[in-house]
PDB file of N, CA and C in Angstrom:
ATOM      1  N   MET A1156      13.401 -34.622 -74.301  1.00 56.00           N
ATOM      2  CA  MET A1156      13.982 -35.879 -73.852  1.00 56.00           C
ATOM      3  C   MET A1156      15.390 -35.622 -73.314  1.00 56.00           C
ATOM      4  N   THR A1157      15.691 -36.171 -72.156  1.00 64.00           N
ATOM      5  CA  THR A1157      16.982 -35.976 -71.526  1.00 64.00           C
ATOM      6  C   THR A1157      18.034 -36.873 -72.165  1.00 64.00           C
ATOM      7  N   LYS A1158      19.217 -36.313 -72.370  1.00 76.00           N
ATOM      8  CA  LYS A1158      20.324 -37.093 -72.916  1.00 76.00           C
ATOM      9  C   LYS A1158      20.992 -37.847 -71.774  1.00 76.00           C
ATOM     10  N   PRO A1159      20.998 -39.180 -71.804  1.00 85.00           N
ATOM     11  CA  PRO A1159      21.582 -39.943 -70.703  1.00 85.00           C
ATOM     12  C   PRO A1159      23.102 -39.894 -70.721  1.00 85.00           C
ATOM     13  N   GLY A1160      23.676 -40.231 -69.610  1.00 95.00           N
ATOM     14  CA  GLY A1160      25.116 -40.391 -69.523  1.00 95.00           C
ATOM     15  C   GLY A1160      25.858 -39.158 -69.081  1.00 95.00           C
ATOM     16  N   TYR A1161      27.183 -39.305 -69.098  1.00 97.00           N
ATOM     17  CA  TYR A1161      28.095 -38.253 -68.656  1.00 97.00           C
ATOM     18  C   TYR A1161      29.197 -38.068 -69.694  1.00 97.00           C
ATOM     19  N   LEU A1162      29.461 -36.831 -70.037  1.00 97.00           N
ATOM     20  CA  LEU A1162      30.576 -36.496 -70.906  1.00 97.00           C
ATOM     21  C   LEU A1162      31.829 -36.524 -70.044  1.00 97.00           C
ATOM     22  N   LEU A1163      32.813 -37.331 -70.435  1.00 98.00           N
ATOM     23  CA  LEU A1163      34.070 -37.399 -69.695  1.00 98.00           C
ATOM     24  C   LEU A1163      35.121 -36.589 -70.420  1.00 98.00           C
ATOM     25  N   LEU A1164      35.850 -35.802 -69.638  1.00 97.00           N
ATOM     26  CA  LEU A1164      36.884 -34.947 -70.213  1.00 97.00           C
ATOM     27  C   LEU A1164      38.075 -34.889 -69.291  1.00 97.00           C
ATOM     28  N   LYS A1165      39.198 -34.489 -69.870  1.00 97.00           N
ATOM     29  CA  LYS A1165      40.419 -34.303 -69.084  1.00 97.00           C
ATOM     30  C   LYS A1165      40.848 -32.851 -69.167  1.00 97.00           C
ATOM     31  N   ARG A1166      41.363 -32.381 -68.048  1.00 96.00           N
ATOM     32  CA  ARG A1166      41.929 -31.033 -67.972  1.00 96.00           C
ATOM     33  C   ARG A1166      43.124 -31.121 -67.039  1.00 96.00           C
ATOM     34  N   ALA A1167      44.297 -30.787 -67.523  1.00 91.00           N
ATOM     35  CA  ALA A1167      45.536 -30.829 -66.743  1.00 91.00           C
ATOM     36  C   ALA A1167      45.749 -32.207 -66.107  1.00 91.00           C
ATOM     37  N   GLY A1168      45.414 -33.264 -66.859  1.00 92.00           N
ATOM     38  CA  GLY A1168      45.628 -34.620 -66.394  1.00 92.00           C
ATOM     39  C   GLY A1168      44.577 -35.161 -65.443  1.00 92.00           C
ATOM     40  N   VAL A1169      43.567 -34.366 -65.115  1.00 93.00           N
ATOM     41  CA  VAL A1169      42.508 -34.778 -64.184  1.00 93.00           C
ATOM     42  C   VAL A1169      41.261 -35.151 -64.974  1.00 93.00           C
ATOM     43  N   LEU A1170      40.590 -36.222 -64.543  1.00 96.00           N
ATOM     44  CA  LEU A1170      39.368 -36.693 -65.190  1.00 96.00           C
ATOM     45  C   LEU A1170      38.157 -36.041 -64.539  1.00 96.00           C
ATOM     46  N   TRP A1171      37.242 -35.551 -65.379  1.00 97.00           N
ATOM     47  CA  TRP A1171      36.023 -34.879 -64.937  1.00 97.00           C
ATOM     48  C   TRP A1171      34.828 -35.470 -65.672  1.00 97.00           C
ATOM     49  N   GLY A1172      33.648 -35.344 -65.091  1.00 97.00           N
ATOM     50  CA  GLY A1172      32.422 -35.758 -65.750  1.00 97.00           C
ATOM     51  C   GLY A1172      31.384 -34.652 -65.673  1.00 97.00           C
ATOM     52  N   ILE A1173      30.601 -34.513 -66.723  1.00 97.00           N
ATOM     53  CA  ILE A1173      29.502 -33.548 -66.758  1.00 97.00           C
ATOM     54  C   ILE A1173      28.290 -34.288 -67.300  1.00 97.00           C
ATOM     55  N   ALA A1174      27.152 -34.137 -66.613  1.00 96.00           N
ATOM     56  CA  ALA A1174      25.933 -34.781 -67.105  1.00 96.00           C
ATOM     57  C   ALA A1174      25.717 -34.371 -68.551  1.00 96.00           C
ATOM     58  N   ASN A1175      25.541 -35.343 -69.416  1.00 95.00           N
ATOM     59  CA  ASN A1175      25.376 -35.084 -70.846  1.00 95.00           C
ATOM     60  C   ASN A1175      24.218 -34.122 -71.109  1.00 95.00           C
ATOM     61  N   ALA A1176      23.162 -34.231 -70.313  1.00 95.00           N
ATOM     62  CA  ALA A1176      22.000 -33.355 -70.480  1.00 95.00           C
ATOM     63  C   ALA A1176      22.331 -31.894 -70.201  1.00 95.00           C
ATOM     64  N   ALA A1177      23.399 -31.619 -69.447  1.00 96.00           N
ATOM     65  CA  ALA A1177      23.778 -30.248 -69.106  1.00 96.00           C
ATOM     66  C   ALA A1177      24.669 -29.603 -70.159  1.00 96.00           C
ATOM     67  N   VAL A1178      25.176 -30.393 -71.100  1.00 96.00           N
ATOM     68  CA  VAL A1178      26.078 -29.865 -72.137  1.00 96.00           C
ATOM     69  C   VAL A1178      25.237 -29.206 -73.225  1.00 96.00           C
ATOM     70  N   LEU A1179      25.430 -27.903 -73.382  1.00 96.00           N
ATOM     71  CA  LEU A1179      24.688 -27.133 -74.384  1.00 96.00           C
ATOM     72  C   LEU A1179      25.441 -27.028 -75.703  1.00 96.00           C
ATOM     73  N   GLY A1180      26.761 -27.165 -75.641  1.00 96.00           N
ATOM     74  CA  GLY A1180      27.559 -27.066 -76.853  1.00 96.00           C
ATOM     75  C   GLY A1180      28.949 -27.618 -76.636  1.00 96.00           C
ATOM     76  N   LEU A1181      29.569 -28.033 -77.723  1.00 96.00           N
ATOM     77  CA  LEU A1181      30.914 -28.581 -77.686  1.00 96.00           C
ATOM     78  C   LEU A1181      31.613 -28.150 -78.966  1.00 96.00           C
ATOM     79  N   ALA A1182      32.786 -27.514 -78.817  1.00 96.00           N
ATOM     80  CA  ALA A1182      33.507 -27.028 -79.995  1.00 96.00           C
ATOM     81  C   ALA A1182      35.008 -27.208 -79.804  1.00 96.00           C
ATOM     82  N   ARG A1183      35.680 -27.487 -80.887  1.00 96.00           N
ATOM     83  CA  ARG A1183      37.151 -27.563 -80.883  1.00 96.00           C
ATOM     84  C   ARG A1183      37.672 -26.142 -80.989  1.00 96.00           C
ATOM     85  N   ARG A1184      38.635 -25.792 -80.153  1.00 91.00           N
ATOM     86  CA  ARG A1184      39.242 -24.459 -80.166  1.00 91.00           C
ATOM     87  C   ARG A1184      40.751 -24.614 -80.103  1.00 91.00           C
ATOM     88  N   GLY A1185      41.385 -24.647 -81.251  1.00 92.00           N
ATOM     89  CA  GLY A1185      42.830 -24.850 -81.286  1.00 92.00           C
ATOM     90  C   GLY A1185      43.187 -26.221 -80.754  1.00 92.00           C
ATOM     91  N   GLY A1186      44.032 -26.266 -79.737  1.00 93.00           N
ATOM     92  CA  GLY A1186      44.457 -27.532 -79.147  1.00 93.00           C
ATOM     93  C   GLY A1186      43.583 -28.004 -78.010  1.00 93.00           C
ATOM     94  N   SER A1187      42.483 -27.325 -77.747  1.00 96.00           N
ATOM     95  CA  SER A1187      41.609 -27.729 -76.648  1.00 96.00           C
ATOM     96  C   SER A1187      40.152 -27.730 -77.107  1.00 96.00           C
ATOM     97  N   PHE A1188      39.256 -27.942 -76.161  1.00 97.00           N
ATOM     98  CA  PHE A1188      37.825 -27.989 -76.447  1.00 97.00           C
ATOM     99  C   PHE A1188      37.091 -27.011 -75.551  1.00 97.00           C
ATOM    100  N   GLU A1189      36.031 -26.450 -76.061  1.00 97.00           N
ATOM    101  CA  GLU A1189      35.157 -25.582 -75.279  1.00 97.00           C
ATOM    102  C   GLU A1189      33.848 -26.328 -75.071  1.00 97.00           C
ATOM    103  N   VAL A1190      33.473 -26.491 -73.806  1.00 97.00           N
ATOM    104  CA  VAL A1190      32.233 -27.163 -73.438  1.00 97.00           C
ATOM    105  C   VAL A1190      31.323 -26.096 -72.829  1.00 97.00           C
ATOM    106  N   THR A1191      30.161 -25.900 -73.417  1.00 96.00           N
ATOM    107  CA  THR A1191      29.241 -24.879 -72.932  1.00 96.00           C
ATOM    108  C   THR A1191      28.175 -25.510 -72.046  1.00 96.00           C
ATOM    109  N   VAL A1192      28.013 -24.926 -70.850  1.00 95.00           N
ATOM    110  CA  VAL A1192      26.967 -25.316 -69.900  1.00 95.00           C
ATOM    111  C   VAL A1192      26.245 -24.038 -69.492  1.00 95.00           C
ATOM    112  N   ASP A1193      25.195 -24.166 -68.685  1.00 92.00           N
ATOM    113  CA  ASP A1193      24.426 -22.991 -68.261  1.00 92.00           C
ATOM    114  C   ASP A1193      25.293 -21.875 -67.687  1.00 92.00           C
ATOM    115  N   ALA A1194      26.323 -22.238 -66.928  1.00 92.00           N
ATOM    116  CA  ALA A1194      27.166 -21.239 -66.267  1.00 92.00           C
ATOM    117  C   ALA A1194      28.177 -20.589 -67.204  1.00 92.00           C
ATOM    118  N   GLY A1195      28.294 -21.076 -68.442  1.00 92.00           N
ATOM    119  CA  GLY A1195      29.239 -20.487 -69.394  1.00 92.00           C
ATOM    120  C   GLY A1195      30.118 -21.531 -70.049  1.00 92.00           C
ATOM    121  N   ALA A1196      31.273 -21.069 -70.523  1.00 95.00           N
ATOM    122  CA  ALA A1196      32.197 -21.929 -71.257  1.00 95.00           C
ATOM    123  C   ALA A1196      33.234 -22.544 -70.323  1.00 95.00           C
ATOM    124  N   LEU A1197      33.443 -23.839 -70.498  1.00 96.00           N
ATOM    125  CA  LEU A1197      34.480 -24.566 -69.780  1.00 96.00           C
ATOM    126  C   LEU A1197      35.516 -25.006 -70.796  1.00 96.00           C
ATOM    127  N   VAL A1198      36.699 -25.325 -70.338  1.00 97.00           N
ATOM    128  CA  VAL A1198      37.750 -25.748 -71.247  1.00 97.00           C
ATOM    129  C   VAL A1198      38.219 -27.148 -70.870  1.00 97.00           C
ATOM    130  N   ALA A1199      38.509 -27.954 -71.881  1.00 97.00           N
ATOM    131  CA  ALA A1199      39.020 -29.313 -71.682  1.00 97.00           C
ATOM    132  C   ALA A1199      40.192 -29.533 -72.619  1.00 97.00           C
ATOM    133  N   ASP A1200      41.164 -30.283 -72.159  1.00 97.00           N
ATOM    134  CA  ASP A1200      42.302 -30.639 -73.003  1.00 97.00           C
ATOM    135  C   ASP A1200      41.951 -31.801 -73.924  1.00 97.00           C
ATOM    136  N   GLU A1201      41.063 -32.683 -73.414  1.00 97.00           N
ATOM    137  CA  GLU A1201      40.719 -33.891 -74.158  1.00 97.00           C
ATOM    138  C   GLU A1201      39.282 -34.291 -73.821  1.00 97.00           C
ATOM    139  N   ILE A1202      38.543 -34.724 -74.816  1.00 97.00           N
ATOM    140  CA  ILE A1202      37.201 -35.265 -74.626  1.00 97.00           C
ATOM    141  C   ILE A1202      37.313 -36.775 -74.801  1.00 97.00           C
ATOM    142  N   LEU A1203      36.919 -37.528 -73.778  1.00 96.00           N
ATOM    143  CA  LEU A1203      37.035 -38.983 -73.838  1.00 96.00           C
ATOM    144  C   LEU A1203      35.792 -39.659 -74.388  1.00 96.00           C
ATOM    145  N   GLY A1204      34.651 -38.989 -74.312  1.00 95.00           N
ATOM    146  CA  GLY A1204      33.411 -39.555 -74.823  1.00 95.00           C
ATOM    147  C   GLY A1204      32.323 -39.517 -73.770  1.00 95.00           C
ATOM    148  N   VAL A1205      31.228 -40.213 -74.070  1.00 95.00           N
ATOM    149  CA  VAL A1205      30.082 -40.260 -73.164  1.00 95.00           C
ATOM    150  C   VAL A1205      29.979 -41.658 -72.581  1.00 95.00           C
ATOM    151  N   VAL A1206      29.831 -41.722 -71.268  1.00 96.00           N
ATOM    152  CA  VAL A1206      29.626 -42.978 -70.558  1.00 96.00           C
ATOM    153  C   VAL A1206      28.186 -42.978 -70.084  1.00 96.00           C
ATOM    154  N   GLU A1207      27.420 -43.966 -70.537  1.00 92.00           N
ATOM    155  CA  GLU A1207      25.998 -43.994 -70.191  1.00 92.00           C
ATOM    156  C   GLU A1207      25.740 -44.471 -68.773  1.00 92.00           C
ATOM    157  N   ASP A1208      26.533 -45.398 -68.284  1.00 90.00           N
ATOM    158  CA  ASP A1208      26.305 -45.945 -66.958  1.00 90.00           C
ATOM    159  C   ASP A1208      27.471 -45.582 -66.044  1.00 90.00           C
ATOM    160  N   LEU A1209      27.336 -44.491 -65.323  1.00 94.00           N
ATOM    161  CA  LEU A1209      28.372 -44.027 -64.404  1.00 94.00           C
ATOM    162  C   LEU A1209      27.737 -43.847 -63.027  1.00 94.00           C
ATOM    163  N   PRO A1210      28.001 -44.771 -62.100  1.00 95.00           N
ATOM    164  CA  PRO A1210      27.424 -44.632 -60.769  1.00 95.00           C
ATOM    165  C   PRO A1210      28.037 -43.428 -60.036  1.00 95.00           C
ATOM    166  N   VAL A1211      27.238 -42.414 -59.833  1.00 95.00           N
ATOM    167  CA  VAL A1211      27.694 -41.188 -59.176  1.00 95.00           C
ATOM    168  C   VAL A1211      27.235 -41.216 -57.725  1.00 95.00           C
ATOM    169  N   ARG A1212      28.153 -40.907 -56.840  1.00 94.00           N
ATOM    170  CA  ARG A1212      27.866 -40.879 -55.412  1.00 94.00           C
ATOM    171  C   ARG A1212      28.088 -39.467 -54.881  1.00 94.00           C
ATOM    172  N   PRO A1213      27.344 -39.091 -53.866  1.00 93.00           N
ATOM    173  CA  PRO A1213      27.605 -37.779 -53.247  1.00 93.00           C
ATOM    174  C   PRO A1213      29.013 -37.779 -52.645  1.00 93.00           C
ATOM    175  N   ALA A1214      29.664 -36.652 -52.697  1.00 88.00           N
ATOM    176  CA  ALA A1214      30.985 -36.529 -52.080  1.00 88.00           C
ATOM    177  C   ALA A1214      30.816 -36.544 -50.560  1.00 88.00           C
ATOM    178  N   ALA A1215      31.657 -37.277 -49.886  1.00 87.00           N
ATOM    179  CA  ALA A1215      31.613 -37.329 -48.420  1.00 87.00           C
ATOM    180  C   ALA A1215      31.949 -35.956 -47.843  1.00 87.00           C
ATOM    181  N   PRO A1216      31.376 -35.606 -46.701  1.00 87.00           N
ATOM    182  CA  PRO A1216      31.657 -34.299 -46.094  1.00 87.00           C
ATOM    183  C   PRO A1216      33.146 -34.021 -45.876  1.00 87.00           C
ATOM    184  N   VAL A1217      33.932 -35.058 -45.614  1.00 87.00           N
ATOM    185  CA  VAL A1217      35.365 -34.852 -45.396  1.00 87.00           C
ATOM    186  C   VAL A1217      36.063 -34.340 -46.661  1.00 87.00           C
ATOM    187  N   VAL A1218      35.477 -34.620 -47.814  1.00 81.00           N
ATOM    188  CA  VAL A1218      36.075 -34.164 -49.075  1.00 81.00           C
ATOM    189  C   VAL A1218      36.149 -32.636 -49.118  1.00 81.00           C
ATOM    190  N   ARG A1219      35.220 -31.953 -48.483  1.00 78.00           N
ATOM    191  CA  ARG A1219      35.214 -30.476 -48.493  1.00 78.00           C
ATOM    192  C   ARG A1219      36.483 -29.880 -47.892  1.00 78.00           C
ATOM    193  N   ARG A1220      37.147 -30.624 -47.026  1.00 84.00           N
ATOM    194  CA  ARG A1220      38.429 -30.152 -46.471  1.00 84.00           C
ATOM    195  C   ARG A1220      39.467 -29.977 -47.578  1.00 84.00           C
ATOM    196  N   PHE A1221      39.407 -30.876 -48.547  1.00 85.00           N
ATOM    197  CA  PHE A1221      40.404 -30.888 -49.608  1.00 85.00           C
ATOM    198  C   PHE A1221      39.885 -30.337 -50.923  1.00 85.00           C
ATOM    199  N   TRP A1222      38.563 -30.325 -51.081  1.00 80.00           N
ATOM    200  CA  TRP A1222      37.937 -29.850 -52.313  1.00 80.00           C
ATOM    201  C   TRP A1222      36.783 -28.933 -51.933  1.00 80.00           C
ATOM    202  N   PRO A1223      37.048 -27.637 -51.736  1.00 84.00           N
ATOM    203  CA  PRO A1223      36.011 -26.720 -51.254  1.00 84.00           C
ATOM    204  C   PRO A1223      34.986 -26.304 -52.318  1.00 84.00           C
ATOM    205  N   GLU A1224      35.210 -26.656 -53.571  1.00 88.00           N
ATOM    206  CA  GLU A1224      34.299 -26.229 -54.636  1.00 88.00           C
ATOM    207  C   GLU A1224      33.093 -27.156 -54.728  1.00 88.00           C
ATOM    208  N   ALA A1225      32.023 -26.653 -55.335  1.00 88.00           N
ATOM    209  CA  ALA A1225      30.794 -27.430 -55.498  1.00 88.00           C
ATOM    210  C   ALA A1225      31.031 -28.576 -56.473  1.00 88.00           C
ATOM    211  N   SER A1226      30.286 -29.656 -56.274  1.00 91.00           N
ATOM    212  CA  SER A1226      30.327 -30.759 -57.230  1.00 91.00           C
ATOM    213  C   SER A1226      28.962 -31.430 -57.229  1.00 91.00           C
ATOM    214  N   ALA A1227      28.715 -32.204 -58.271  1.00 92.00           N
ATOM    215  CA  ALA A1227      27.481 -32.986 -58.346  1.00 92.00           C
ATOM    216  C   ALA A1227      27.715 -34.393 -57.818  1.00 92.00           C
ATOM    217  N   GLY A1228      28.938 -34.677 -57.390  1.00 93.00           N
ATOM    218  CA  GLY A1228      29.275 -35.976 -56.830  1.00 93.00           C
ATOM    219  C   GLY A1228      30.628 -36.451 -57.312  1.00 93.00           C
ATOM    220  N   VAL A1229      30.905 -37.696 -56.991  1.00 93.00           N
ATOM    221  CA  VAL A1229      32.162 -38.322 -57.399  1.00 93.00           C
ATOM    222  C   VAL A1229      31.835 -39.678 -58.017  1.00 93.00           C
ATOM    223  N   ALA A1230      32.762 -40.184 -58.819  1.00 95.00           N
ATOM    224  CA  ALA A1230      32.567 -41.474 -59.476  1.00 95.00           C
ATOM    225  C   ALA A1230      33.928 -42.078 -59.787  1.00 95.00           C
ATOM    226  N   VAL A1231      33.902 -43.309 -60.253  1.00 96.00           N
ATOM    227  CA  VAL A1231      35.116 -43.983 -60.698  1.00 96.00           C
ATOM    228  C   VAL A1231      34.810 -44.573 -62.067  1.00 96.00           C
ATOM    229  N   HIS A1232      35.687 -44.285 -63.030  1.00 96.00           N
ATOM    230  CA  HIS A1232      35.541 -44.832 -64.381  1.00 96.00           C
ATOM    231  C   HIS A1232      36.841 -45.521 -64.749  1.00 96.00           C
ATOM    232  N   GLU A1233      36.750 -46.808 -65.067  1.00 94.00           N
ATOM    233  CA  GLU A1233      37.921 -47.609 -65.418  1.00 94.00           C
ATOM    234  C   GLU A1233      39.037 -47.431 -64.386  1.00 94.00           C
ATOM    235  N   GLU A1234      38.656 -47.524 -63.111  1.00 95.00           N
ATOM    236  CA  GLU A1234      39.552 -47.445 -61.968  1.00 95.00           C
ATOM    237  C   GLU A1234      40.175 -46.066 -61.746  1.00 95.00           C
ATOM    238  N   VAL A1235      39.656 -45.039 -62.400  1.00 95.00           N
ATOM    239  CA  VAL A1235      40.159 -43.674 -62.219  1.00 95.00           C
ATOM    240  C   VAL A1235      39.062 -42.837 -61.559  1.00 95.00           C
ATOM    241  N   PRO A1236      39.366 -42.224 -60.404  1.00 94.00           N
ATOM    242  CA  PRO A1236      38.360 -41.385 -59.751  1.00 94.00           C
ATOM    243  C   PRO A1236      38.149 -40.088 -60.532  1.00 94.00           C
ATOM    244  N   LEU A1237      36.925 -39.580 -60.434  1.00 94.00           N
ATOM    245  CA  LEU A1237      36.632 -38.308 -61.101  1.00 94.00           C
ATOM    246  C   LEU A1237      35.614 -37.516 -60.303  1.00 94.00           C
ATOM    247  N   VAL A1238      35.619 -36.221 -60.525  1.00 94.00           N
ATOM    248  CA  VAL A1238      34.640 -35.323 -59.933  1.00 94.00           C
ATOM    249  C   VAL A1238      33.578 -35.047 -60.986  1.00 94.00           C
ATOM    250  N   VAL A1239      32.314 -35.171 -60.594  1.00 96.00           N
ATOM    251  CA  VAL A1239      31.215 -34.838 -61.489  1.00 96.00           C
ATOM    252  C   VAL A1239      30.884 -33.369 -61.263  1.00 96.00           C
ATOM    253  N   VAL A1240      30.961 -32.598 -62.325  1.00 95.00           N
ATOM    254  CA  VAL A1240      30.817 -31.149 -62.282  1.00 95.00           C
ATOM    255  C   VAL A1240      29.365 -30.739 -62.052  1.00 95.00           C
ATOM    256  N   ASP A1241      29.176 -29.765 -61.174  1.00 94.00           N
ATOM    257  CA  ASP A1241      27.878 -29.105 -61.028  1.00 94.00           C
ATOM    258  C   ASP A1241      27.842 -28.058 -62.139  1.00 94.00           C
ATOM    259  N   PRO A1242      27.007 -28.233 -63.182  1.00 93.00           N
ATOM    260  CA  PRO A1242      27.046 -27.319 -64.326  1.00 93.00           C
ATOM    261  C   PRO A1242      26.630 -25.888 -63.987  1.00 93.00           C
ATOM    262  N   GLY A1243      25.966 -25.699 -62.865  1.00 93.00           N
ATOM    263  CA  GLY A1243      25.599 -24.350 -62.439  1.00 93.00           C
ATOM    264  C   GLY A1243      26.704 -23.645 -61.678  1.00 93.00           C
ATOM    265  N   ARG A1244      27.656 -24.442 -61.151  1.00 93.00           N
ATOM    266  CA  ARG A1244      28.781 -23.901 -60.391  1.00 93.00           C
ATOM    267  C   ARG A1244      30.050 -24.695 -60.704  1.00 93.00           C
ATOM    268  N   PRO A1245      30.540 -24.577 -61.931  1.00 93.00           N
ATOM    269  CA  PRO A1245      31.720 -25.377 -62.306  1.00 93.00           C
ATOM    270  C   PRO A1245      32.969 -24.924 -61.551  1.00 93.00           C
ATOM    271  N   PRO A1246      33.915 -25.825 -61.354  1.00 93.00           N
ATOM    272  CA  PRO A1246      35.148 -25.478 -60.646  1.00 93.00           C
ATOM    273  C   PRO A1246      36.024 -24.531 -61.465  1.00 93.00           C
ATOM    274  N   ARG A1247      36.808 -23.763 -60.768  1.00 92.00           N
ATOM    275  CA  ARG A1247      37.721 -22.813 -61.435  1.00 92.00           C
ATOM    276  C   ARG A1247      38.674 -23.524 -62.381  1.00 92.00           C
ATOM    277  N   ALA A1248      39.038 -24.760 -62.057  1.00 92.00           N
ATOM    278  CA  ALA A1248      39.990 -25.515 -62.883  1.00 92.00           C
ATOM    279  C   ALA A1248      39.489 -25.742 -64.306  1.00 92.00           C
ATOM    280  N   LEU A1249      38.181 -25.659 -64.518  1.00 95.00           N
ATOM    281  CA  LEU A1249      37.617 -25.876 -65.850  1.00 95.00           C
ATOM    282  C   LEU A1249      37.136 -24.605 -66.520  1.00 95.00           C
ATOM    283  N   GLN A1250      37.135 -23.510 -65.810  1.00 88.00           N
ATOM    284  CA  GLN A1250      36.597 -22.283 -66.386  1.00 88.00           C
ATOM    285  C   GLN A1250      37.557 -21.700 -67.412  1.00 88.00           C
ATOM    286  N   LEU A1251      36.973 -21.253 -68.479  1.00 77.00           N
ATOM    287  CA  LEU A1251      37.734 -20.657 -69.579  1.00 77.00           C
ATOM    288  C   LEU A1251      38.266 -19.306 -69.151  1.00 77.00           C
ATOM    289  N   GLU A1252      39.568 -19.152 -69.234  1.00 72.00           N
ATOM    290  CA  GLU A1252      40.198 -17.865 -68.921  1.00 72.00           C
ATOM    291  C   GLU A1252      40.546 -17.198 -70.252  1.00 72.00           C
ATOM    292  N   GLU A1253      39.827 -16.153 -70.566  1.00 57.00           N
ATOM    293  CA  GLU A1253      40.008 -15.480 -71.871  1.00 57.00           C
ATOM    294  C   GLU A1253      41.433 -15.046 -72.108  1.00 57.00           C
ATOM    295  N   SER A1254      42.133 -14.576 -71.084  1.00 42.00           N
ATOM    296  CA  SER A1254      43.474 -14.043 -71.276  1.00 42.00           C
ATOM    297  C   SER A1254      44.538 -15.137 -71.379  1.00 42.00           C
ATOM    298  N   SER A1255      44.180 -16.399 -71.008  1.00 48.00           N
ATOM    299  CA  SER A1255      45.190 -17.449 -71.010  1.00 48.00           C
ATOM    300  C   SER A1255      45.388 -18.092 -72.370  1.00 48.00           C
ATOM    301  N   GLY A1256      44.455 -17.856 -73.289  1.00 51.00           N
ATOM    302  CA  GLY A1256      44.550 -18.468 -74.602  1.00 51.00           C
ATOM    303  C   GLY A1256      44.215 -19.946 -74.566  1.00 51.00           C
ATOM    304  N   ASP A1257      43.412 -20.362 -73.572  1.00 53.00           N
ATOM    305  CA  ASP A1257      43.052 -21.773 -73.449  1.00 53.00           C
ATOM    306  C   ASP A1257      42.341 -22.294 -74.683  1.00 53.00           C
ATOM    307  N   CYS A1258      41.461 -21.519 -75.261  1.00 50.00           N
ATOM    308  CA  CYS A1258      40.717 -21.999 -76.421  1.00 50.00           C
ATOM    309  C   CYS A1258      40.910 -21.145 -77.612  1.00 50.00           C
TER     310      CYS A1258
END
């Protein structure tokens, strides 16, 4: 059974969403969180929770000029725009850097 909704998280003040069904694990690591997806471990500063009804739209082609990384779409939650993460190709901004001590 698929887990509905999107896990919302913050990283460096930016709001992100990941399909709840794509989250394989979630752990607290010091002052941050480690979110595990198929592509590996991601890092978040804050976990906001799961939103069951999040209308996700494809990113417009013009967005690629400013955001060259893959995404599963874009959305707005409580008047704040967010990027929905492609769990197979997460953005560098969320990838866990072992040497940085993020988690």
